[in-house]
Short mmCIF file of C-alpha atoms in Angstrom, two decimals:
data_model
loop_
_atom_site.label_atom_id
_atom_site.label_comp_id
_atom_site.label_asym_id
_atom_site.label_seq_id
_atom_site.Cartn_x
_atom_site.Cartn_y
_atom_site.Cartn_z
CA MET A 1 -1.02 4.25 -0.24
CA ASP A 2 -0.22 5.79 3.17
CA ILE A 3 -0.37 3.99 6.48
CA PHE A 4 -0.70 5.75 9.78
CA GLN A 5 0.89 3.84 12.60
CA ALA A 6 1.82 4.95 16.04
CA CYS A 7 5.37 4.21 17.14
CA ILE A 8 5.02 4.49 20.91
CA SER A 9 8.70 3.61 21.44
CA PHE A 10 10.30 6.40 19.62
CA ASN A 11 7.62 8.86 18.66
CA LYS A 12 6.08 10.49 21.75
CA LEU A 13 4.08 13.12 19.76
CA ASN A 14 2.05 10.97 17.35
CA THR A 15 0.54 8.53 19.88
CA TYR A 16 -2.66 6.54 19.69
CA ALA A 17 -4.48 9.45 21.26
CA TRP A 18 -3.01 11.94 18.66
CA TYR A 19 -4.21 9.74 15.80
CA LYS A 20 -7.62 9.28 17.32
CA GLU A 21 -7.91 13.18 17.56
CA HIS A 22 -6.45 13.90 14.06
CA THR A 23 -8.07 11.26 11.85
CA TYR A 24 -11.56 10.27 10.92
CA ASN A 25 -13.09 7.29 9.03
CA LEU A 26 -14.81 8.11 5.69
CA ASP A 27 -18.47 7.50 5.78
CA ALA A 28 -20.72 5.84 3.16
CA SER A 29 -21.35 9.24 1.49
CA HIS A 30 -17.81 9.36 0.17
CA ASP A 31 -17.75 7.96 -3.46
CA PRO A 32 -14.28 6.35 -3.99
CA THR A 33 -14.78 6.47 -7.77
CA ASP A 34 -14.94 10.32 -7.72
CA ARG A 35 -11.45 11.41 -8.55
CA ALA A 36 -11.97 15.09 -7.67
CA ALA A 37 -13.55 14.25 -4.36
CA ALA A 38 -10.63 11.91 -3.62
CA PHE A 39 -8.04 14.61 -4.29
CA ALA A 40 -9.93 17.02 -2.12
CA ARG A 41 -9.88 14.56 0.75
CA ALA A 42 -6.21 13.81 0.09
CA VAL A 43 -5.18 17.32 0.71
CA GLU A 44 -7.03 17.75 4.06
CA THR A 45 -4.65 18.55 6.85
CA GLU A 46 -6.84 19.45 9.83
CA ARG A 47 -7.99 15.89 10.18
CA TYR A 48 -6.87 13.05 8.08
CA PRO A 49 -9.40 10.80 6.29
CA LEU A 50 -9.01 7.05 6.76
CA GLY A 51 -10.33 4.54 4.25
CA VAL A 52 -10.33 4.13 0.46
CA LEU A 53 -10.11 7.65 -1.02
CA TYR A 54 -9.88 6.55 -4.68
CA ARG A 55 -10.42 3.37 -6.69
CA LYS A 56 -10.56 3.12 -10.41
CA ASP A 57 -12.60 0.11 -11.35
CA GLY A 58 -11.63 -1.88 -14.36
CA LYS A 59 -7.88 -0.98 -14.04
CA PRO A 60 -5.61 -3.98 -13.40
CA THR A 61 -3.84 -4.11 -10.04
CA PHE A 62 -0.08 -3.86 -9.85
CA GLU A 63 0.03 -7.68 -9.25
CA GLU A 64 -2.15 -8.41 -12.21
CA GLN A 65 0.28 -6.56 -14.45
CA GLN A 66 3.28 -8.52 -13.37
CA PRO A 67 3.80 -11.85 -15.30
CA ALA A 68 5.83 -13.32 -12.54
CA LEU A 69 3.10 -12.70 -10.01
CA LYS A 70 0.30 -13.99 -12.28
CA ARG A 71 1.93 -17.49 -12.85
CA SER A 72 0.48 -18.91 -9.60
CA ALA A 73 -2.22 -18.14 -7.04
CA GLU A 74 0.41 -19.10 -4.45
CA PRO A 75 1.78 -16.15 -2.52
CA LEU A 76 5.42 -15.24 -3.26
CA TYR A 77 6.66 -16.15 0.21
CA ALA A 78 5.31 -19.74 -0.16
CA ARG A 79 6.93 -20.40 -3.59
CA LYS A 80 10.00 -22.68 -3.79
CA LEU A 81 13.05 -21.20 -5.40
CA ASP A 82 15.59 -23.15 -7.49
CA PRO A 83 18.90 -21.78 -6.25
CA GLU A 84 20.79 -23.21 -9.25
CA LYS A 85 18.65 -21.10 -11.63
CA TYR A 86 19.50 -17.89 -9.90
CA ARG A 87 23.14 -18.88 -9.48
CA LYS A 88 23.39 -19.16 -13.30
CA LEU A 89 21.65 -15.84 -13.72
CA LEU A 90 23.95 -14.04 -11.34
CA HIS A 91 27.05 -15.50 -12.97
CA SER A 92 26.07 -14.96 -16.59
CA LYS A 93 28.03 -12.39 -18.70
CA ALA A 94 24.85 -11.09 -20.42
CA VAL A 95 24.26 -7.35 -19.80
#
């Protein structure tokens, strides 16, 4: 995933106006399940496409593949940590 974001404090070239001129939103005719079309869009350099270029339905997301993330519907930042559990882990001699 790539994110285009103007940094108006330090980057005087890639301003909001530059992004507006050099990007475009994908329209409804783009099929995000067409891998070849997604790769063709990904290598465009004259104007950069914005939106979902490719999506493979049925494939589990990164989060769905991680047991620690699947334990709870609660987001990671809201989970309570047990400092003692991690202290024991950090001081264990196991390699």
